[in-house]
Coordinates of C-alpha atoms in Angstrom, one line a residue:
X1 CA -28.6 -58.3 0.7
X2 CA -26.5 -57.3 3.8
X3 CA -23.4 -57.2 1.6
X4 CA -25.2 -55.0 -0.9
X5 CA -26.2 -52.4 1.8
X6 CA -22.7 -52.6 3.3
X7 CA -21.3 -51.7 -0.2
X8 CA -23.8 -48.7 -0.5
X9 CA -22.6 -47.5 2.8
X10 CA -19.0 -47.8 1.9
X11 CA -19.6 -45.8 -1.3
X12 CA -21.4 -43.1 0.5
X13 CA -18.7 -42.8 3.1
X14 CA -16.1 -42.7 0.5
X15 CA -18.0 -39.9 -1.3
X16 CA -18.4 -37.9 1.9
X17 CA -14.7 -38.3 2.8
X18 CA -13.8 -37.1 -0.7
X19 CA -15.9 -34.0 -0.2
X20 CA -14.2 -33.3 3.2
X21 CA -10.7 -33.9 1.9
X22 CA -10.2 -30.3 1.0
X23 CA -8.4 -27.4 2.5
X24 CA -10.5 -24.4 3.3
X25 CA -8.7 -21.1 2.8
X26 CA -10.3 -18.3 4.8
X27 CA -10.5 -14.8 3.2
X28 CA -8.8 -13.3 6.2
X29 CA -5.3 -14.6 5.0
X30 CA -5.6 -13.0 1.6
X31 CA -4.9 -9.3 0.7
X32 CA -7.7 -7.5 -1.1
X33 CA -6.1 -5.6 -3.9
X34 CA -7.4 -3.0 -6.4
X35 CA -8.9 -0.5 -4.1
X36 CA -8.0 3.1 -3.3
X37 CA -7.5 2.8 0.5
X38 CA -6.1 0.1 2.6
X39 CA -8.2 0.7 5.7
X40 CA -11.7 -0.2 4.4
X41 CA -14.3 -2.3 6.1
X42 CA -15.2 -5.8 4.6
X43 CA -14.8 -5.9 0.9
X44 CA -16.0 -2.4 0.3
X45 CA -14.2 0.0 -2.0
X46 CA -14.4 3.0 0.2
X47 CA -15.0 3.6 3.9
X48 CA -18.3 5.5 3.6
X49 CA -18.5 6.2 7.3
X50 CA -15.3 8.2 7.0
X51 CA -16.5 9.9 3.9
X52 CA -19.9 10.8 5.3
X53 CA -20.5 13.7 3.0
X54 CA -20.8 11.5 -0.1
X55 CA -24.4 11.2 -1.4
X56 CA -26.2 8.1 0.0
X57 CA -26.6 6.4 -3.4
X58 CA -22.9 6.8 -4.0
X59 CA -22.1 5.3 -0.6
X60 CA -24.2 2.3 -1.4
X61 CA -22.5 1.7 -4.7
X62 CA -19.0 2.0 -3.1
X63 CA -20.0 -1.0 -0.9
X64 CA -19.9 -3.0 -4.2
X65 CA -16.7 -4.9 -4.8
X66 CA -16.1 -3.7 -8.4
X67 CA -12.5 -4.0 -9.4
X68 CA -11.3 -5.7 -6.3
X69 CA -9.3 -8.9 -6.5
X70 CA -7.0 -11.3 -4.7
X71 CA -3.9 -13.2 -6.0
X72 CA -2.4 -16.4 -4.7
X73 CA -0.3 -19.5 -5.7
X74 CA -1.4 -23.1 -5.4
X75 CA -0.6 -26.4 -7.0
X76 CA -4.2 -27.6 -6.4
X77 CA -5.9 -29.5 -9.3
X78 CA -9.2 -28.0 -8.2
X79 CA -10.2 -24.5 -7.1
X80 CA -13.6 -23.9 -5.6
X81 CA -15.3 -21.1 -3.7
X82 CA -18.1 -20.5 -1.1
X83 CA -19.4 -16.9 -0.8
X84 CA -22.2 -14.7 0.1
X85 CA -23.4 -11.5 -1.4
X86 CA -25.8 -8.9 0.2
X87 CA -28.8 -10.4 -1.8
X88 CA -29.6 -12.4 -5.0
X89 CA -31.3 -9.6 -7.1
X90 CA -30.0 -9.0 -10.6
X91 CA -30.1 -6.1 -12.9
X92 CA -32.0 -6.5 -16.2
X93 CA -29.0 -5.8 -18.3
X94 CA -26.3 -7.9 -16.4
X95 CA -25.2 -11.5 -16.2
X96 CA -25.3 -13.2 -12.7
X97 CA -21.6 -13.9 -13.1
X98 CA -20.7 -10.3 -13.7
X99 CA -23.0 -9.0 -10.9
X100 CA -22.6 -11.7 -8.3
X101 CA -19.9 -14.2 -9.4
X102 CA -16.1 -14.4 -9.6
X103 CA -13.7 -14.5 -12.5
X104 CA -10.3 -16.3 -12.3
X105 CA -7.2 -16.0 -14.4
X106 CA -3.8 -17.8 -14.3
X107 CA -0.5 -16.1 -14.9
X108 CA 1.4 -17.1 -18.0
X109 CA 4.6 -15.8 -19.5
X110 CA 2.7 -13.5 -21.8
X111 CA 0.1 -12.3 -19.2
X112 CA -3.1 -13.4 -17.4
X113 CA -5.1 -16.1 -19.0
X114 CA -8.8 -16.8 -18.3
X115 CA -9.2 -19.9 -16.1
X116 CA -12.9 -20.1 -15.2
X117 CA -15.8 -18.5 -13.3
X118 CA -17.8 -19.0 -10.1
X119 CA -21.6 -19.1 -11.1
X120 CA -23.9 -17.8 -8.3
X121 CA -27.1 -19.3 -7.1
X122 CA -29.9 -17.4 -8.7
X123 CA -32.3 -17.4 -5.8
X124 CA -30.0 -17.4 -2.7
X125 CA -27.4 -14.9 -1.6
X126 CA -25.1 -17.9 -0.6
X127 CA -23.4 -19.8 -3.4
X128 CA -20.7 -22.5 -3.8
X129 CA -19.0 -23.3 -7.1
X130 CA -16.0 -25.1 -8.6
X131 CA -14.2 -22.6 -10.7
X132 CA -11.8 -25.0 -12.3
X133 CA -10.8 -28.6 -11.8
X134 CA -8.7 -31.3 -13.4
X135 CA -5.6 -29.1 -13.7
X136 CA -2.1 -30.3 -13.7
X137 CA -0.6 -30.2 -10.2
X138 CA 2.0 -27.6 -11.0
X139 CA 2.1 -24.4 -9.0
X140 CA 0.2 -21.5 -10.6
X141 CA -0.5 -17.9 -9.7
X142 CA -4.2 -17.0 -9.7
X143 CA -5.9 -13.8 -10.0
X144 CA -9.7 -13.8 -8.8
X145 CA -11.8 -10.8 -9.4
X146 CA -14.7 -10.1 -7.1
X147 CA -18.4 -9.4 -8.1
X148 CA -18.9 -6.1 -9.8
X149 CA -22.4 -5.2 -8.9
X150 CA -22.9 -6.5 -5.3
X151 CA -21.7 -6.1 -1.8
X152 CA -19.6 -9.2 -1.0
X153 CA -20.3 -10.3 2.5
X154 CA -17.9 -13.3 2.8
X155 CA -16.0 -15.9 0.9
X156 CA -13.6 -18.9 1.4
X157 CA -11.6 -20.9 -1.1
X158 CA -11.4 -24.7 -1.2
X159 CA -8.4 -26.6 -2.6
X160 CA -7.0 -30.1 -2.5
X161 CA -6.2 -31.4 0.9
X162 CA -2.4 -31.9 0.1
X163 CA -2.0 -28.8 -2.1
X164 CA 0.3 -25.9 -1.3
X165 CA -1.0 -22.4 -1.0
X166 CA 0.5 -18.9 -0.5
X167 CA -1.1 -15.5 -0.9
X168 CA 0.7 -13.0 -3.2
X169 CA 0.5 -9.3 -3.7
X170 CA 0.9 -7.6 -7.1
X171 CA 3.7 -5.0 -7.4
X172 CA 2.7 -2.2 -9.8
X173 CA 4.7 0.7 -11.1
X174 CA 1.8 3.0 -11.9
X175 CA -1.6 3.8 -10.3
X176 CA -4.6 4.9 -12.4
X177 CA -7.9 6.1 -10.8
X178 CA -11.0 5.8 -13.1
X179 CA -14.0 7.8 -11.9
X180 CA -17.2 7.2 -13.8
X181 CA -20.6 5.9 -14.4
X182 CA -22.0 2.4 -14.9
X183 CA -19.7 1.8 -17.8
X184 CA -16.7 2.2 -15.5
X185 CA -18.5 0.1 -12.8
X186 CA -18.6 -2.7 -15.3
X187 CA -22.1 -2.7 -17.0
X188 CA -22.6 -4.8 -19.1
X189 CA -19.6 -7.1 -19.2
X190 CA -20.3 -10.8 -19.2
X191 CA -17.8 -11.3 -16.3
X192 CA -15.9 -9.2 -13.8
X193 CA -12.6 -9.4 -15.7
X194 CA -13.9 -7.9 -18.9
X195 CA -14.8 -4.6 -17.5
X196 CA -12.6 -2.0 -19.1
X197 CA -10.7 -1.0 -16.0
X198 CA -9.8 -4.5 -15.4
X199 CA -8.7 -5.2 -19.0
X200 CA -6.5 -2.1 -19.0
X201 CA -5.0 -3.3 -15.6
X202 CA -4.0 -6.7 -16.9
X203 CA -2.8 -5.2 -20.2
X204 CA -0.6 -2.6 -18.7
X205 CA 0.2 -4.3 -15.5
X206 CA -1.1 -1.2 -13.7
X207 CA -3.0 -0.7 -10.4
X208 CA -6.2 0.5 -11.9
X209 CA -8.7 1.8 -9.2
X210 CA -12.3 1.2 -10.3
X211 CA -14.3 4.2 -8.8
X212 CA -17.4 3.7 -11.1
X213 CA -20.8 4.4 -9.4
X214 CA -23.6 3.2 -11.7
X215 CA -26.0 6.0 -12.6
X216 CA -24.4 8.3 -9.9
X217 CA -21.1 9.8 -11.3
X218 CA -22.3 13.4 -11.0
X219 CA -19.0 15.2 -10.1
X220 CA -19.9 16.1 -6.5
X221 CA -17.2 18.0 -4.7
X222 CA -17.4 15.4 -1.8
X223 CA -16.3 12.7 -4.3
X224 CA -13.4 14.9 -5.6
X225 CA -12.3 15.4 -1.9
X226 CA -12.3 11.7 -1.4
X227 CA -10.3 11.1 -4.6
X228 CA -7.9 13.7 -3.2
X229 CA -7.0 11.3 -0.4
X230 CA -5.8 8.6 -2.8
X231 CA -1.9 8.6 -2.7
X232 CA 0.6 7.9 -5.4
X233 CA -1.8 8.4 -8.3
X234 CA -0.1 8.7 -11.7
X235 CA -3.3 9.4 -13.7
X236 CA -6.9 10.4 -13.0
X237 CA -9.5 9.5 -15.6
X238 CA -12.9 11.3 -15.6
X239 CA -15.4 9.1 -17.5
X240 CA -18.4 10.7 -15.7
X241 CA -20.2 12.6 -18.4
X242 CA -22.9 9.9 -19.2
X243 CA -24.4 10.5 -15.7
X244 CA -24.6 14.2 -15.7
X245 CA -27.2 16.4 -17.4
X246 CA -25.8 19.0 -19.9
X247 CA -26.5 21.6 -17.2
X248 CA -24.5 19.7 -14.5
X249 CA -21.6 19.3 -16.9
X250 CA -21.4 23.1 -17.3
X251 CA -22.0 23.7 -13.5
X252 CA -19.7 21.1 -12.1
X253 CA -16.8 20.2 -14.4
X254 CA -14.6 23.2 -13.7
X255 CA -15.2 23.0 -9.9
X256 CA -14.5 19.3 -9.8
X257 CA -11.1 19.6 -11.5
X258 CA -10.3 22.7 -9.4
X259 CA -10.9 20.6 -6.2
X260 CA -8.8 17.7 -7.6
X261 CA -5.9 20.2 -8.1
X262 CA -5.9 20.9 -4.4
X263 CA -4.1 17.6 -3.7
X264 CA -3.0 16.4 -7.1
X265 CA -1.6 19.7 -8.5
X266 CA 0.4 18.0 -11.3
X267 CA -1.3 14.6 -11.8
X268 CA -2.4 14.2 -15.3
X269 CA -6.2 14.2 -15.8
X270 CA -7.8 12.6 -18.7
X271 CA -11.3 13.9 -19.5
X272 CA -13.4 11.5 -21.6
X273 CA -16.5 12.3 -23.5
X274 CA -19.6 10.2 -23.1
X275 CA -19.7 7.3 -25.5
X276 CA -22.2 7.8 -28.4
X277 CA -25.2 6.1 -27.0
X278 CA -26.8 3.9 -29.7
X279 CA -30.2 4.3 -27.9
X280 CA -30.0 7.7 -29.7
X281 CA -30.1 6.2 -33.2
X282 CA -33.8 7.0 -33.4
X283 CA -34.6 8.5 -30.1
X284 CA -34.0 12.2 -30.9
X285 CA -34.2 13.4 -27.3
X286 CA -31.4 11.0 -26.2
X287 CA -29.2 12.1 -29.2
X288 CA -29.7 15.7 -28.5
X289 CA -28.9 15.1 -24.7
X290 CA -25.7 13.2 -25.4
X291 CA -24.5 15.8 -28.0
X292 CA -25.1 18.6 -25.6
X293 CA -23.3 16.8 -22.8
X294 CA -20.1 16.4 -24.9
X295 CA -20.3 19.9 -26.3
X296 CA -20.5 21.3 -22.8
X297 CA -17.7 19.2 -21.5
X298 CA -15.5 20.2 -24.3
X299 CA -16.3 23.8 -23.5
X300 CA -15.4 23.3 -19.9
X301 CA -12.1 21.6 -20.8
X302 CA -11.1 24.6 -22.9
X303 CA -12.2 26.9 -20.1
X304 CA -9.8 25.0 -17.7
X305 CA -7.0 25.4 -20.2
X306 CA -7.7 29.1 -20.6
X307 CA -7.6 29.5 -16.9
X308 CA -4.1 28.1 -16.8
X309 CA -4.7 24.5 -15.7
X310 CA -1.9 22.2 -16.9
X311 CA -1.7 18.4 -17.7
X312 CA -5.3 18.1 -18.8
X313 CA -6.0 15.8 -21.7
X314 CA -9.2 15.2 -23.7
X315 CA -10.6 12.0 -25.4
X316 CA -13.5 12.5 -27.8
X317 CA -16.2 9.9 -28.0
X318 CA -15.6 9.2 -31.7
X319 CA -15.4 5.4 -32.4
X320 CA -15.2 4.5 -28.7
X321 CA -17.6 1.5 -29.2
X322 CA -17.2 1.2 -32.9
X323 CA -19.2 2.4 -35.9
X324 CA -21.4 -0.5 -36.6
X325 CA -24.1 0.0 -33.9
X326 CA -23.3 -3.5 -32.4
X327 CA -21.2 -2.4 -29.4
X328 CA -23.8 -2.2 -26.7
X329 CA -26.3 -4.6 -24.8
X330 CA -29.1 -2.0 -24.5
X331 CA -28.1 1.1 -26.5
X332 CA -25.9 2.4 -23.6
X333 CA -23.9 -0.2 -21.8
X334 CA -21.1 -1.9 -23.7
X335 CA -21.0 -5.6 -24.4
X336 CA -17.6 -7.4 -24.2
X337 CA -17.1 -6.4 -27.8
X338 CA -17.8 -2.8 -26.9
X339 CA -15.4 -2.8 -24.0
X340 CA -12.7 -4.3 -26.2
X341 CA -13.2 -1.5 -28.7
X342 CA -13.0 1.1 -25.8
X343 CA -9.7 -0.4 -24.6
X344 CA -8.2 -0.1 -28.0
X345 CA -8.7 3.6 -27.9
X346 CA -8.4 4.5 -24.2
X347 CA -5.3 2.5 -23.5
X348 CA -3.1 4.1 -26.1
X349 CA -4.1 7.4 -24.9
X350 CA -3.2 6.5 -21.3
X351 CA 0.1 5.2 -22.4
X352 CA 0.8 8.4 -24.3
X353 CA 0.0 10.4 -21.2
X354 CA 2.1 8.4 -18.9
X355 CA 5.0 8.4 -21.3
X356 CA 4.8 12.2 -21.4
X357 CA 4.7 12.2 -17.6
X358 CA 7.8 10.1 -17.3
X359 CA 9.8 12.5 -19.5
X360 CA 8.8 15.7 -17.4

């Protein structure tokens, strides 16, 4: 009997030793990438104390980690993460992984390949998860996207005890700022890396700054003034029509572009219409509103051209999420299929604009 208990104790101790035999990599040694400004508190996208004139709802959303990521190299066979978000609440049209989880990719010769996700606890703000395990012990470069719809409070990585580890920083030759609604923010991708700004970033190897603010992209001048402080911008994308009333589109578009031109006088600006919301298939009021939003946006674009503004480009909503009525989760927010369809139209337009810019 004593031998049996001794064996149980040895097994338990071995198990505990196995758990402890890991390196803990603190977030402090990693460089947060994908945000507009280097001096930002925590894992926020914007220093909202500095930009105190931004509306309170917009400030709260810029505390979300949408579009932020880290990269690093390791030969660990296992990659785990411990993290805490501001709370455990979830939206009714989002997955827990997209909202509060992480999304990992490994760099291959032909680009970044999906490796695994970190699934959050559903009832607690603190979570721990093994993203991927049983890998070959060869050195790989990882890209890890942060949660899209939560303020990330803290995180640490865990790797094999004897594994190598080195932070990396991606070098991009172009910077694209995308300002917009919940669709830019990432609703309703299944995981962080499938939001359309992230997909374009990987595909084009571009520094794509996600400035989406769910439900609150209303072209306030204070937001344009903040965007004006972003340096080295090659293209600004305005995908903000969905959150503006038709009247706001008329009242604010011209002034917003005029404000941007104070600090970005020659930077190309791509003005995108609102996607055709499938919620308007039978809801006539939604259909009427969306149509009026885009009509007014086109009018303001033409008014800007007539006033002499240059390097303005326009992208109609036609076919952005497909024509089979199967591109959204709720009639408004794209599924992964919807986002893929958007990228197939938006990316060629971006490449065309940047190609023209390079020839100027």
